GROMACS .gro file of C-alpha atoms in nm:
model
  405
    1MET     CA    1  -0.251  -0.572  -0.413
    2ILE     CA    2  -0.050  -0.261  -0.374
    3LYS     CA    3   0.190  -0.349  -0.053
    4ARG     CA    4   0.320  -0.065   0.108
    5ALA     CA    5   0.566  -0.274   0.348
    6SER     CA    6   0.661  -0.642   0.442
    7ALA     CA    7   0.424  -0.813   0.688
    8LEU     CA    8   0.456  -0.837   1.064
    9ALA     CA    9   0.279  -1.118   1.279
   10ALA     CA   10   0.020  -1.001   1.504
   11LEU     CA   11  -0.209  -1.264   1.659
   12LEU     CA   12  -0.449  -1.099   1.906
   13ALA     CA   13  -0.817  -1.057   1.769
   14LEU     CA   14  -1.018  -0.882   2.023
   15ALA     CA   15  -1.080  -0.525   2.118
   16LEU     CA   16  -0.939  -0.410   2.391
   17PRO     CA   17  -1.037  -0.119   2.641
   18ALA     CA   18  -0.882   0.237   2.710
   19THR     CA   19  -0.526   0.259   2.803
   20ALA     CA   20  -0.243   0.535   2.854
   21ASN     CA   21   0.077   0.543   2.691
   22ALA     CA   22   0.076   0.179   2.571
   23GLY     CA   23   0.312   0.166   2.275
   24PHE     CA   24   0.382   0.516   2.223
   25LYS     CA   25   0.660   0.774   2.276
   26GLU     CA   26   0.400   1.026   2.370
   27PRO     CA   27   0.102   1.050   2.633
   28VAL     CA   28  -0.177   0.885   2.428
   29LYS     CA   29  -0.516   0.720   2.559
   30VAL     CA   30  -0.610   0.446   2.349
   31LEU     CA   31  -0.981   0.434   2.409
   32TRP     CA   32  -0.986   0.073   2.225
   33GLN     CA   33  -0.807  -0.092   1.977
   34HIS     CA   34  -0.870  -0.435   1.765
   35THR     CA   35  -0.580  -0.654   1.622
   36GLY     CA   36  -0.679  -0.898   1.359
   37ASP     CA   37  -0.534  -1.218   1.227
   38ALA     CA   38  -0.167  -1.169   1.107
   39GLY     CA   39  -0.102  -1.076   0.767
   40ARG     CA   40  -0.441  -1.003   0.637
   41TYR     CA   41  -0.397  -0.667   0.676
   42TYR     CA   42  -0.714  -0.561   0.907
   43ALA     CA   43  -0.711  -0.166   0.895
   44TRP     CA   44  -0.565  -0.172   0.544
   45GLY     CA   45  -0.820   0.149   0.537
   46VAL     CA   46  -1.043   0.271   0.779
   47ALA     CA   47  -1.353   0.533   0.747
   48PRO     CA   48  -1.611   0.649   1.017
   49LEU     CA   49  -1.986   0.545   0.953
   50ALA     CA   50  -2.293   0.743   1.066
   51ASP     CA   51  -2.423   0.606   1.420
   52LEU     CA   52  -2.590   0.247   1.367
   53ASP     CA   53  -2.657   0.137   1.737
   54ARG     CA   54  -2.784   0.499   1.849
   55ASP     CA   55  -2.494   0.535   2.129
   56GLY     CA   56  -2.408   0.899   1.996
   57ALA     CA   57  -2.101   0.801   1.850
   58ASP     CA   58  -1.988   0.726   1.482
   59GLU     CA   59  -1.876   0.366   1.416
   60VAL     CA   60  -1.586   0.234   1.225
   61ILE     CA   61  -1.539   0.051   0.910
   62ALA     CA   62  -1.238  -0.138   0.862
   63GLY     CA   63  -1.094  -0.300   0.548
   64GLU     CA   64  -0.938  -0.631   0.541
   65PRO     CA   65  -0.833  -0.719   0.200
   66GLY     CA   66  -0.657  -1.040   0.301
   67ILE     CA   67  -0.329  -1.218   0.220
   68PRO     CA   68  -0.123  -1.113  -0.095
   69VAL     CA   69  -0.093  -1.353  -0.371
   70SER     CA   70  -0.377  -1.541  -0.255
   71ASP     CA   71  -0.768  -1.660  -0.312
   72ASP     CA   72  -0.845  -1.451   0.025
   73PRO     CA   73  -1.224  -1.332  -0.012
   74GLY     CA   74  -1.155  -1.023   0.215
   75VAL     CA   75  -1.375  -0.913   0.483
   76ALA     CA   76  -1.509  -0.549   0.542
   77TRP     CA   77  -1.556  -0.508   0.926
   78VAL     CA   78  -1.826  -0.273   1.068
   79GLN     CA   79  -1.760  -0.197   1.420
   80SER     CA   80  -1.883   0.006   1.730
   81GLY     CA   81  -1.693   0.362   1.733
   82ARG     CA   82  -1.727   0.363   2.133
   83THR     CA   83  -1.626   0.037   2.232
   84GLY     CA   84  -1.546  -0.158   1.916
   85ARG     CA   85  -1.758  -0.436   1.944
   86VAL     CA   86  -1.806  -0.608   1.572
   87ILE     CA   87  -2.172  -0.540   1.419
   88HIS     CA   88  -2.101  -0.674   1.079
   89ARG     CA   89  -1.841  -0.886   0.915
   90LEU     CA   90  -1.900  -0.836   0.543
   91VAL     CA   91  -1.693  -1.123   0.345
   92GLY     CA   92  -1.637  -1.120  -0.001
   93ARG     CA   93  -1.633  -1.408  -0.251
   94THR     CA   94  -1.299  -1.633  -0.319
   95GLY     CA   95  -1.023  -1.393  -0.459
   96ASP     CA   96  -1.206  -1.087  -0.409
   97GLN     CA   97  -1.018  -0.845  -0.191
   98ASN     CA   98  -1.317  -0.746  -0.043
   99GLY     CA   99  -1.233  -0.430   0.211
  100PHE     CA  100  -0.968  -0.303  -0.012
  101ALA     CA  101  -1.172   0.024  -0.036
  102ILE     CA  102  -1.445   0.144   0.195
  103THR     CA  103  -1.671   0.431   0.243
  104ASP     CA  104  -2.012   0.535   0.411
  105ALA     CA  105  -2.250   0.504   0.156
  106GLY     CA  106  -2.540   0.734   0.305
  107ASP     CA  107  -2.869   0.595   0.382
  108ILE     CA  108  -2.939   0.426   0.042
  109ASP     CA  109  -3.216   0.203   0.111
  110ARG     CA  110  -3.373   0.473   0.322
  111ASP     CA  111  -3.441   0.257   0.660
  112GLY     CA  112  -3.268   0.534   0.884
  113LYS     CA  113  -2.946   0.392   0.875
  114HIS     CA  114  -2.625   0.452   0.660
  115ASP     CA  115  -2.489   0.156   0.442
  116ILE     CA  116  -2.159   0.051   0.355
  117LEU     CA  117  -2.004   0.043  -0.005
  118SER     CA  118  -1.677  -0.188  -0.010
  119GLY     CA  119  -1.459  -0.215  -0.320
  120ALA     CA  120  -1.336  -0.582  -0.411
  121PRO     CA  121  -1.074  -0.497  -0.691
  122ARG     CA  122  -0.975  -0.880  -0.752
  123GLN     CA  123  -0.623  -0.771  -0.861
  124LEU     CA  124  -0.467  -1.101  -0.881
  125SER     CA  125  -0.754  -1.233  -1.079
  126ASP     CA  126  -0.795  -1.231  -1.479
  127THR     CA  127  -1.178  -1.115  -1.415
  128GLU     CA  128  -1.324  -0.775  -1.336
  129GLY     CA  129  -1.354  -0.638  -1.002
  130HIS     CA  130  -1.651  -0.564  -0.807
  131ALA     CA  131  -1.788  -0.302  -0.542
  132TYR     CA  132  -2.071  -0.448  -0.282
  133LEU     CA  133  -2.323  -0.228  -0.117
  134TYR     CA  134  -2.436  -0.365   0.215
  135SER     CA  135  -2.703  -0.240   0.435
  136GLY     CA  136  -2.588  -0.072   0.774
  137ARG     CA  137  -2.909  -0.204   0.969
  138THR     CA  138  -2.844  -0.581   0.896
  139GLY     CA  139  -2.550  -0.609   0.685
  140LYS     CA  140  -2.766  -0.787   0.407
  141LEU     CA  141  -2.597  -0.751   0.066
  142LEU     CA  142  -2.822  -0.451  -0.114
  143HIS     CA  143  -2.643  -0.468  -0.477
  144THR     CA  144  -2.313  -0.575  -0.641
  145PHE     CA  145  -2.161  -0.330  -0.915
  146ALA     CA  146  -1.928  -0.526  -1.136
  147GLY     CA  147  -1.636  -0.388  -1.364
  148ARG     CA  148  -1.704  -0.363  -1.748
  149VAL     CA  149  -1.303  -0.520  -1.852
  150THR     CA  150  -1.127  -0.835  -1.759
  151GLY     CA  151  -0.861  -0.739  -1.501
  152ASP     CA  152  -0.979  -0.350  -1.477
  153GLY     CA  153  -0.919  -0.347  -1.096
  154PHE     CA  154  -1.312  -0.235  -1.051
  155GLY     CA  155  -1.319  -0.126  -0.664
  156ALA     CA  156  -1.013  -0.005  -0.595
  157ALA     CA  157  -1.145   0.299  -0.468
  158VAL     CA  158  -1.468   0.406  -0.365
  159THR     CA  159  -1.666   0.670  -0.254
  160SER     CA  160  -2.008   0.829  -0.231
  161ALA     CA  161  -2.191   1.175  -0.300
  162ASP     CA  162  -2.520   1.292  -0.384
  163VAL     CA  163  -2.417   1.445  -0.729
  164ASN     CA  164  -2.767   1.433  -0.880
  165ARG     CA  165  -2.936   1.564  -0.569
  166ASP     CA  166  -3.215   1.332  -0.562
  167GLY     CA  167  -3.177   1.276  -0.172
  168ARG     CA  168  -2.962   0.951  -0.200
  169ASN     CA  169  -2.579   0.913  -0.215
  170ASP     CA  170  -2.463   0.821  -0.541
  171LEU     CA  171  -2.160   0.562  -0.562
  172VAL     CA  172  -1.843   0.644  -0.728
  173VAL     CA  173  -1.603   0.314  -0.783
  174GLY     CA  174  -1.236   0.354  -0.948
  175ALA     CA  175  -1.106   0.088  -1.198
  176PRO     CA  176  -0.730   0.190  -1.249
  177PHE     CA  177  -0.637  -0.095  -1.481
  178HIS     CA  178  -0.924  -0.001  -1.749
  179PRO     CA  179  -0.774   0.055  -2.090
  180GLY     CA  180  -0.637   0.389  -2.165
  181GLY     CA  181  -0.538   0.476  -1.825
  182GLY     CA  182  -0.791   0.392  -1.588
  183ILE     CA  183  -1.147   0.497  -1.532
  184ALA     CA  184  -1.391   0.605  -1.257
  185TYR     CA  185  -1.768   0.514  -1.272
  186VAL     CA  186  -2.059   0.703  -1.088
  187PHE     CA  187  -2.381   0.523  -1.038
  188SER     CA  188  -2.719   0.657  -0.907
  189GLY     CA  189  -2.776   0.556  -0.557
  190ARG     CA  190  -3.135   0.539  -0.637
  191THR     CA  191  -3.160   0.321  -0.921
  192PHE     CA  192  -2.784   0.186  -0.915
  193ARG     CA  193  -2.765   0.291  -1.299
  194LEU     CA  194  -2.476   0.439  -1.458
  195LEU     CA  195  -2.484   0.825  -1.461
  196TYR     CA  196  -2.156   0.878  -1.615
  197THR     CA  197  -1.823   0.780  -1.636
  198ILE     CA  198  -1.485   1.005  -1.580
  199PRO     CA  199  -1.208   0.863  -1.825
  200ALA     CA  200  -0.846   0.950  -1.744
  201PRO     CA  201  -0.725   1.271  -1.866
  202ASP     CA  202  -0.416   1.123  -1.969
  203PRO     CA  203  -0.290   0.738  -2.009
  204ASP     CA  204   0.028   0.742  -1.813
  205HIS     CA  205  -0.120   0.707  -1.446
  206THR     CA  206  -0.341   0.452  -1.288
  207PHE     CA  207  -0.659   0.674  -1.279
  208GLY     CA  208  -0.920   0.553  -1.047
  209TYR     CA  209  -0.680   0.427  -0.749
  210GLY     CA  210  -0.777   0.727  -0.575
  211THR     CA  211  -1.137   0.867  -0.535
  212GLY     CA  212  -1.273   1.122  -0.284
  213MET     CA  213  -1.540   1.400  -0.292
  214THR     CA  214  -1.553   1.736  -0.153
  215GLU     CA  215  -1.857   1.989  -0.098
  216ASP     CA  216  -1.948   2.228  -0.366
  217VAL     CA  217  -1.632   2.418  -0.515
  218ASN     CA  218  -1.784   2.522  -0.851
  219ARG     CA  219  -2.103   2.680  -0.664
  220ASP     CA  220  -2.339   2.448  -0.897
  221HIS     CA  221  -2.506   2.345  -0.564
  222ARG     CA  222  -2.356   1.990  -0.589
  223PRO     CA  223  -2.093   1.800  -0.430
  224ASP     CA  224  -1.802   1.757  -0.667
  225LEU     CA  225  -1.540   1.474  -0.690
  226ILE     CA  226  -1.160   1.413  -0.676
  227VAL     CA  227  -1.014   1.148  -0.878
  228GLY     CA  228  -0.648   1.026  -0.949
  229GLY     CA  229  -0.362   0.767  -0.887
  230GLY     CA  230  -0.022   0.662  -1.004
  231GLY     CA  231   0.110   1.044  -0.983
  232ALA     CA  232  -0.167   1.243  -1.099
  233ALA     CA  233  -0.498   1.368  -0.958
  234PHE     CA  234  -0.793   1.578  -1.046
  235VAL     CA  235  -1.110   1.776  -0.948
  236PHE     CA  236  -1.429   1.715  -1.134
  237SER     CA  237  -1.788   1.845  -1.131
  238GLY     CA  238  -2.000   1.629  -0.951
  239ARG     CA  239  -2.298   1.721  -1.176
  240ASP     CA  240  -2.157   1.574  -1.488
  241GLY     CA  241  -1.799   1.463  -1.456
  242THR     CA  242  -1.644   1.778  -1.632
  243LEU     CA  243  -1.270   1.824  -1.524
  244LEU     CA  244  -1.251   2.163  -1.324
  245TYR     CA  245  -0.852   2.123  -1.255
  246PRO     CA  246  -0.566   1.932  -1.165
  247LEU     CA  247  -0.387   1.924  -0.833
  248PRO     CA  248   0.006   1.971  -0.871
  249PRO     CA  249   0.201   1.712  -0.705
  250SER     CA  250   0.518   1.775  -0.523
  251ALA     CA  251   0.823   1.765  -0.723
  252ALA     CA  252   0.951   1.436  -0.734
  253PRO     CA  253   0.583   1.246  -0.720
  254ARG     CA  254   0.533   0.826  -0.700
  255GLN     CA  255   0.195   0.766  -0.622
  256PHE     CA  256   0.021   1.120  -0.594
  257GLY     CA  257  -0.335   1.054  -0.604
  258THR     CA  258  -0.333   0.691  -0.457
  259PHE     CA  259  -0.584   0.629  -0.215
  260PHE     CA  260  -0.565   0.975  -0.023
  261LEU     CA  261  -0.804   1.228  -0.175
  262ALA     CA  262  -1.041   1.399   0.006
  263GLY     CA  263  -1.230   1.710   0.067
  264VAL     CA  264  -1.137   1.915   0.415
  265GLY     CA  265  -1.398   2.225   0.435
  266ASP     CA  266  -1.271   2.581   0.370
  267LEU     CA  267  -0.948   2.623   0.561
  268ASP     CA  268  -0.866   2.947   0.379
  269HIS     CA  269  -1.165   3.154   0.447
  270ASP     CA  270  -1.265   3.176   0.086
  271HIS     CA  271  -1.614   3.034   0.129
  272VAL     CA  272  -1.506   2.738  -0.098
  273PRO     CA  273  -1.433   2.410   0.054
  274ASP     CA  274  -1.045   2.304   0.024
  275VAL     CA  275  -0.883   1.947  -0.094
  276TYR     CA  276  -0.642   1.718   0.045
  277GLY     CA  277  -0.438   1.511  -0.147
  278ALA     CA  278  -0.100   1.306  -0.073
  279ASP     CA  279   0.167   1.107  -0.189
  280TYR     CA  280   0.320   0.834   0.024
  281GLY     CA  281   0.602   0.729  -0.249
  282ALA     CA  282   0.708   1.078  -0.327
  283ALA     CA  283   1.118   1.137  -0.348
  284ASP     CA  284   1.133   1.493  -0.301
  285ASN     CA  285   1.373   1.445   0.056
  286GLY     CA  286   1.480   1.089  -0.050
  287ALA     CA  287   1.328   0.795  -0.159
  288ASN     CA  288   0.961   0.728  -0.004
  289SER     CA  289   0.987   1.065   0.191
  290GLY     CA  290   0.625   1.112   0.098
  291PHE     CA  291   0.431   1.450   0.075
  292ALA     CA  292   0.085   1.572   0.163
  293GLY     CA  293  -0.087   1.865   0.065
  294VAL     CA  294  -0.406   2.104   0.090
  295TYR     CA  295  -0.506   2.270  -0.216
  296SER     CA  296  -0.750   2.558  -0.276
  297GLY     CA  297  -1.117   2.429  -0.359
  298ARG     CA  298  -1.143   2.726  -0.594
  299ASP     CA  299  -0.876   2.675  -0.878
  300GLY     CA  300  -0.652   2.389  -0.707
  301THR     CA  301  -0.373   2.589  -0.598
  302LEU     CA  302  -0.131   2.456  -0.338
  303LEU     CA  303  -0.212   2.638  -0.017
  304ARG     CA  304   0.031   2.442   0.222
  305SER     CA  305   0.221   2.118   0.222
  306TRP     CA  306   0.432   1.884   0.469
  307THR     CA  307   0.708   1.664   0.320
  308GLY     CA  308   0.871   1.389   0.540
  309ALA     CA  309   1.246   1.248   0.567
  310ALA     CA  310   1.380   0.974   0.375
  311GLY     CA  311   1.191   0.647   0.440
  312ASP     CA  312   0.905   0.815   0.644
  313GLY     CA  313   0.611   0.725   0.371
  314LEU     CA  314   0.400   1.069   0.484
  315GLY     CA  315   0.106   1.092   0.317
  316PRO     CA  316  -0.177   0.871   0.453
  317GLY     CA  317  -0.445   1.087   0.639
  318ARG     CA  318  -0.732   1.355   0.563
  319GLY     CA  319  -0.922   1.551   0.770
  320ALA     CA  320  -0.931   1.499   1.171
  321GLY     CA  321  -1.182   1.731   1.299
  322ASP     CA  322  -1.121   2.065   1.471
  323VAL     CA  323  -0.883   1.984   1.711
  324ASN     CA  324  -0.781   2.277   1.833
  325ARG     CA  325  -1.125   2.474   1.837
  326ASP     CA  326  -1.026   2.705   1.599
  327HIS     CA  327  -1.338   2.668   1.416
  328VAL     CA  328  -1.141   2.514   1.114
  329ASN     CA  329  -1.106   2.152   1.034
  330ASP     CA  330  -0.740   2.016   1.115
  331ILE     CA  331  -0.543   1.746   0.922
  332SER     CA  332  -0.409   1.418   1.030
  333VAL     CA  333  -0.124   1.287   0.835
  334GLY     CA  334   0.035   0.929   0.884
  335SER     CA  335   0.396   0.864   0.827
  336TYR     CA  336   0.387   0.471   0.812
  337LEU     CA  337   0.759   0.385   0.783
  338ASN     CA  338   0.876   0.621   1.039
  339SER     CA  339   1.146   0.486   1.257
  340ASP     CA  340   1.154   0.754   1.561
  341GLY     CA  341   1.009   0.510   1.770
  342GLY     CA  342   1.093   0.187   1.648
  343LEU     CA  343   1.207   0.052   1.285
  344ASN     CA  344   0.905   0.107   1.066
  345ALA     CA  345   0.711   0.150   1.375
  346GLY     CA  346   0.491   0.476   1.202
  347ARG     CA  347   0.384   0.815   1.340
  348ILE     CA  348   0.087   1.022   1.307
  349GLN     CA  349   0.097   1.402   1.308
  350ILE     CA  350  -0.217   1.630   1.354
  351PHE     CA  351  -0.154   1.978   1.164
  352SER     CA  352  -0.344   2.286   1.215
  353GLY     CA  353  -0.582   2.356   0.902
  354ARG     CA  354  -0.552   2.702   0.945
  355SER     CA  355  -0.194   2.767   0.965
  356GLY     CA  356  -0.008   2.431   0.917
  357ARG     CA  357   0.167   2.410   1.262
  358THR     CA  358   0.203   2.063   1.425
  359LEU     CA  359  -0.083   2.033   1.698
  360ARG     CA  360   0.014   1.680   1.796
  361THR     CA  361   0.265   1.414   1.738
  362ILE     CA  362   0.154   1.003   1.792
  363THR     CA  363   0.474   0.798   1.779
  364SER     CA  364   0.446   0.417   1.802
  365THR     CA  365   0.703   0.227   1.974
  366THR     CA  366   0.598  -0.139   1.809
  367PRO     CA  367   0.830  -0.200   1.519
  368GLY     CA  368   0.726  -0.285   1.192
  369GLU     CA  369   0.351  -0.217   1.288
  370ASN     CA  370   0.324   0.104   1.058
  371LEU     CA  371   0.093   0.338   1.274
  372GLY     CA  372  -0.044   0.595   1.005
  373PHE     CA  373  -0.100   0.354   0.715
  374ASP     CA  374  -0.433   0.551   0.745
  375ALA     CA  375  -0.539   0.797   0.988
  376VAL     CA  376  -0.892   0.994   0.989
  377GLY     CA  377  -1.082   1.176   1.239
  378ILE     CA  378  -1.370   0.995   1.381
  379GLY     CA  379  -1.573   1.259   1.582
  380ASP     CA  380  -1.636   1.276   1.992
  381VAL     CA  381  -1.662   0.897   2.073
  382ASN     CA  382  -1.599   0.930   2.409
  383ARG     CA  383  -1.819   1.224   2.489
  384ASP     CA  384  -1.547   1.481   2.601
  385ARG     CA  385  -1.633   1.741   2.334
  386ARG     CA  386  -1.310   1.668   2.126
  387PRO     CA  387  -1.270   1.476   1.825
  388ASP     CA  388  -1.106   1.144   1.830
  389LEU     CA  389  -0.903   0.979   1.560
  390LEU     CA  390  -0.923   0.648   1.391
  391ALA     CA  391  -0.559   0.498   1.330
  392SER     CA  392  -0.442   0.228   1.141
  393ALA     CA  393  -0.158   0.007   1.165
  394ALA     CA  394  -0.246  -0.220   0.891
  395GLU     CA  395   0.130  -0.439   0.874
  396GLY     CA  396   0.059  -0.498   1.246
  397ASP     CA  397  -0.298  -0.574   1.160
  398THR     CA  398  -0.424  -0.316   1.448
  399LEU     CA  399  -0.642  -0.043   1.507
  400TYR     CA  400  -0.655   0.219   1.731
  401VAL     CA  401  -0.934   0.464   1.829
  402ILE     CA  402  -0.731   0.746   2.023
  403ALA     CA  403  -0.892   1.038   2.245
  404GLY     CA  404  -0.833   1.363   2.103
  405ARG     CA  405  -0.671   1.608   2.342
   0.00000   0.00000   0.00000
């Protein structure tokens, strides 16, 4: 498992109701928070899931891949976005690291509820990895996808998009340790058969450690795919996996394209959706300063970027929703090692998608919890007409749902 900082114990295992300003430098309203068992990396990755319980709010998927260097099966949690109530606890097999990567898979089984795809890369094993497709309605296992090569890390990254336009999302799974520099597999969401593979454009990076999707950038009326890892990232045609263009990393890349790749909508008003890519290990301003960029969906040109100070680990994040109501999606960016509020307590910033200026800063005062390990908008869960924020503090095994303002 890639381990971004040393583990910090946290013992409380329940969802807590709304609080104001507890554990943060700035005025912050926490709608609910949940802390898992110590050292298991609850909220390693987080993602919104379309409303399952018909309360008008999206739900939360939280990955918990488990204790490093162990036979931990890992868990993918599905929780109410409004209250934190556990809806499903999806446990992997021994040694799986299930929940290492998670995504909303769309309504694969056509029962009116979105399903869940969870990656289980088994990175400490000499066997291939897996990706599990679960029913959002029941939590039942619908299908298991398996890697093709021993030790390939299959399942290290997952995403979904209807690339063949048959009305069901197709499923993308990265395998960064596949021979030749990694590979991404694209499977039909209807039949589960392999549609095509995307091999690494070069052998020098762990391609497949990051996957994402964007709405159509090449005007063929299909969503397109973003794949990268280990210092490089690329945009590919969703139709057949043809390389469209690379995304340029920062001047001192380390982990560009690992984990954090996503479409973020049309930020520059050229009628083409744009793309987010980040590098939490970039060394532009010193070791682990970090880098995040928004790129033109038209050709991959860097539109605007942000860098952290030495040791900040800036980069985890993606779209935040339209926070400032200017009809443009804004961007959430975590700096999970930032120490402004406490040693490695972490910080999240919301940046304007239109101008790049800082709209909001959320700084943890809990030493070592790594707020900003992941950060993404979850829509309006408290019905105040403002998008709220799903915020991971994975070294503290804690997830926060933070009210927008």
